[in-house]
Amino acid sequence: MMIRIATAALMVAAPAAAQTRPSSTTMTCRQAAGLVQARGAIVLGTGGQTYDRFVRDRSFCEITEIARRAFRPTRDNPACLIGYTCYEPGIGDWPGEGY
């Protein structure tokens, strides 16, 4: 019982270590796209408090999702193609130029 109390006290007293996510805005276009390619799927910050999950290809999406090209700002390009985002198509959607 004492061990549980001591463990709980330590967990409350220790500050939570915040995990920082990489941000596309601090990388070049090539670096951001390379990171997505290397990892296959990754969550990247895209400026301010915004973020998204980017994938290398559709194999990283759910079975019912499709991959849509993702253009996000990088340090050297305001509209860099860094990879794809997974998207659940609606009834009225028809894959076209953006997929």
PDB file of C-alpha atoms in Angstrom:
ATOM      1  CA  MET A   1       0.000   0.000   0.000  1.00  0.00           C
ATOM      2  CA  MET A   2       2.826   2.407   0.843  1.00  0.00           C
ATOM      3  CA  ILE A   3       4.440   1.749  -2.529  1.00  0.00           C
ATOM      4  CA  ARG A   4       1.232   2.698  -4.316  1.00  0.00           C
ATOM      5  CA  ILE A   5       0.926   5.932  -2.348  1.00  0.00           C
ATOM      6  CA  ALA A   6       4.574   6.830  -2.969  1.00  0.00           C
ATOM      7  CA  THR A   7       4.228   6.068  -6.687  1.00  0.00           C
ATOM      8  CA  ALA A   8       1.079   8.190  -6.935  1.00  0.00           C
ATOM      9  CA  ALA A   9       2.772  11.068  -5.108  1.00  0.00           C
ATOM     10  CA  LEU A  10       5.756  10.943  -7.455  1.00  0.00           C
ATOM     11  CA  MET A  11       3.518  10.912 -10.513  1.00  0.00           C
ATOM     12  CA  VAL A  12       1.629  13.978  -9.295  1.00  0.00           C
ATOM     13  CA  ALA A  13       4.788  15.833  -8.291  1.00  0.00           C
ATOM     14  CA  ALA A  14       6.705  15.161 -11.509  1.00  0.00           C
ATOM     15  CA  PRO A  15       5.885  17.598 -14.310  1.00  0.00           C
ATOM     16  CA  ALA A  16       4.538  16.018 -17.463  1.00  0.00           C
ATOM     17  CA  ALA A  17       7.083  16.076 -20.253  1.00  0.00           C
ATOM     18  CA  ALA A  18       5.377  17.599 -23.259  1.00  0.00           C
ATOM     19  CA  GLN A  19       6.143  15.881 -26.510  1.00  0.00           C
ATOM     20  CA  THR A  20       6.803  18.311 -29.296  1.00  0.00           C
ATOM     21  CA  ARG A  21       5.811  17.415 -32.821  1.00  0.00           C
ATOM     22  CA  PRO A  22       7.869  18.459 -35.812  1.00  0.00           C
ATOM     23  CA  SER A  23       6.507  21.454 -37.691  1.00  0.00           C
ATOM     24  CA  SER A  24       6.437  21.822 -41.457  1.00  0.00           C
ATOM     25  CA  THR A  25       6.982  25.579 -41.067  1.00  0.00           C
ATOM     26  CA  THR A  26      10.464  25.069 -39.608  1.00  0.00           C
ATOM     27  CA  MET A  27      11.581  22.690 -42.387  1.00  0.00           C
ATOM     28  CA  THR A  28      12.297  23.106 -46.060  1.00  0.00           C
ATOM     29  CA  CYS A  29       9.847  21.550 -48.492  1.00  0.00           C
ATOM     30  CA  ARG A  30      12.312  18.776 -49.233  1.00  0.00           C
ATOM     31  CA  GLN A  31      12.851  18.018 -45.518  1.00  0.00           C
ATOM     32  CA  ALA A  32       9.111  17.841 -44.758  1.00  0.00           C
ATOM     33  CA  ALA A  33       8.360  15.623 -47.754  1.00  0.00           C
ATOM     34  CA  GLY A  34      11.377  13.446 -46.907  1.00  0.00           C
ATOM     35  CA  LEU A  35      10.167  12.991 -43.342  1.00  0.00           C
ATOM     36  CA  VAL A  36       6.736  11.846 -44.532  1.00  0.00           C
ATOM     37  CA  GLN A  37       8.366   9.465 -47.030  1.00  0.00           C
ATOM     38  CA  ALA A  38      10.741   8.040 -44.408  1.00  0.00           C
ATOM     39  CA  ARG A  39       8.136   7.507 -41.685  1.00  0.00           C
ATOM     40  CA  GLY A  40       5.203   6.486 -43.864  1.00  0.00           C
ATOM     41  CA  ALA A  41       2.750   8.266 -41.559  1.00  0.00           C
ATOM     42  CA  ILE A  42       3.458  11.176 -39.215  1.00  0.00           C
ATOM     43  CA  VAL A  43       1.671  13.999 -37.408  1.00  0.00           C
ATOM     44  CA  LEU A  44       3.216  17.363 -38.290  1.00  0.00           C
ATOM     45  CA  GLY A  45       2.477  20.814 -36.990  1.00  0.00           C
ATOM     46  CA  THR A  46       1.439  23.137 -39.812  1.00  0.00           C
ATOM     47  CA  GLY A  47       1.675  26.526 -38.105  1.00  0.00           C
ATOM     48  CA  GLY A  48       0.408  27.871 -34.807  1.00  0.00           C
ATOM     49  CA  GLN A  49      -1.674  25.282 -32.970  1.00  0.00           C
ATOM     50  CA  THR A  50      -2.683  23.393 -36.134  1.00  0.00           C
ATOM     51  CA  TYR A  51      -1.511  19.935 -37.091  1.00  0.00           C
ATOM     52  CA  ASP A  52      -2.479  17.048 -39.328  1.00  0.00           C
ATOM     53  CA  ARG A  53      -1.538  13.463 -40.065  1.00  0.00           C
ATOM     54  CA  PHE A  54       0.327  12.992 -43.320  1.00  0.00           C
ATOM     55  CA  VAL A  55       0.948   9.719 -45.109  1.00  0.00           C
ATOM     56  CA  ARG A  56       3.278   8.475 -47.835  1.00  0.00           C
ATOM     57  CA  ASP A  57       0.501   6.677 -49.741  1.00  0.00           C
ATOM     58  CA  ARG A  58      -2.976   5.175 -49.401  1.00  0.00           C
ATOM     59  CA  SER A  59      -1.656   2.046 -47.673  1.00  0.00           C
ATOM     60  CA  PHE A  60      -1.442   4.128 -44.472  1.00  0.00           C
ATOM     61  CA  CYS A  61      -5.162   5.031 -44.634  1.00  0.00           C
ATOM     62  CA  GLU A  62      -8.143   3.062 -43.360  1.00  0.00           C
ATOM     63  CA  ILE A  63      -9.764   0.660 -45.826  1.00  0.00           C
ATOM     64  CA  THR A  64     -12.665   3.052 -46.514  1.00  0.00           C
ATOM     65  CA  GLU A  65     -10.454   6.140 -46.956  1.00  0.00           C
ATOM     66  CA  ILE A  66      -8.663   7.555 -49.953  1.00  0.00           C
ATOM     67  CA  ALA A  67      -5.484   9.635 -50.022  1.00  0.00           C
ATOM     68  CA  ARG A  68      -5.671  13.274 -51.049  1.00  0.00           C
ATOM     69  CA  ARG A  69      -2.612  15.392 -51.907  1.00  0.00           C
ATOM     70  CA  ALA A  70      -1.599  17.628 -49.009  1.00  0.00           C
ATOM     71  CA  PHE A  71      -0.046  21.032 -49.652  1.00  0.00           C
ATOM     72  CA  ARG A  72       1.170  22.787 -46.501  1.00  0.00           C
ATOM     73  CA  PRO A  73       3.485  25.738 -45.748  1.00  0.00           C
ATOM     74  CA  THR A  74       7.183  25.072 -45.208  1.00  0.00           C
ATOM     75  CA  ARG A  75      10.071  27.408 -44.511  1.00  0.00           C
ATOM     76  CA  ASP A  76      10.803  27.853 -48.230  1.00  0.00           C
ATOM     77  CA  ASN A  77       7.443  27.155 -49.912  1.00  0.00           C
ATOM     78  CA  PRO A  78       3.959  28.383 -48.899  1.00  0.00           C
ATOM     79  CA  ALA A  79       2.294  25.443 -50.713  1.00  0.00           C
ATOM     80  CA  CYS A  80       4.609  22.431 -50.544  1.00  0.00           C
ATOM     81  CA  LEU A  81       3.339  18.968 -51.514  1.00  0.00           C
ATOM     82  CA  ILE A  82       4.549  17.086 -48.447  1.00  0.00           C
ATOM     83  CA  GLY A  83       2.479  13.941 -48.886  1.00  0.00           C
ATOM     84  CA  TYR A  84      -1.141  12.916 -48.552  1.00  0.00           C
ATOM     85  CA  THR A  85      -3.918  13.059 -45.971  1.00  0.00           C
ATOM     86  CA  CYS A  86      -6.454  10.296 -45.529  1.00  0.00           C
ATOM     87  CA  TYR A  87      -9.988  11.302 -46.385  1.00  0.00           C
ATOM     88  CA  GLU A  88     -13.332   9.545 -45.983  1.00  0.00           C
ATOM     89  CA  PRO A  89     -15.176  10.311 -49.248  1.00  0.00           C
ATOM     90  CA  GLY A  90     -18.808  11.332 -49.152  1.00  0.00           C
ATOM     91  CA  ILE A  91     -21.627  10.261 -51.434  1.00  0.00           C
ATOM     92  CA  GLY A  92     -21.182  13.271 -53.713  1.00  0.00           C
ATOM     93  CA  ASP A  93     -17.394  12.962 -53.996  1.00  0.00           C
ATOM     94  CA  TRP A  94     -15.796  11.814 -57.220  1.00  0.00           C
ATOM     95  CA  PRO A  95     -12.017  11.345 -57.253  1.00  0.00           C
ATOM     96  CA  GLY A  96     -10.520  13.828 -59.617  1.00  0.00           C
ATOM     97  CA  GLU A  97      -7.555  16.093 -59.912  1.00  0.00           C
ATOM     98  CA  GLY A  98      -6.870  16.482 -56.172  1.00  0.00           C
ATOM     99  CA  TYR A  99      -6.515  12.775 -55.378  1.00  0.00           C
TER     100      TYR A  99
END
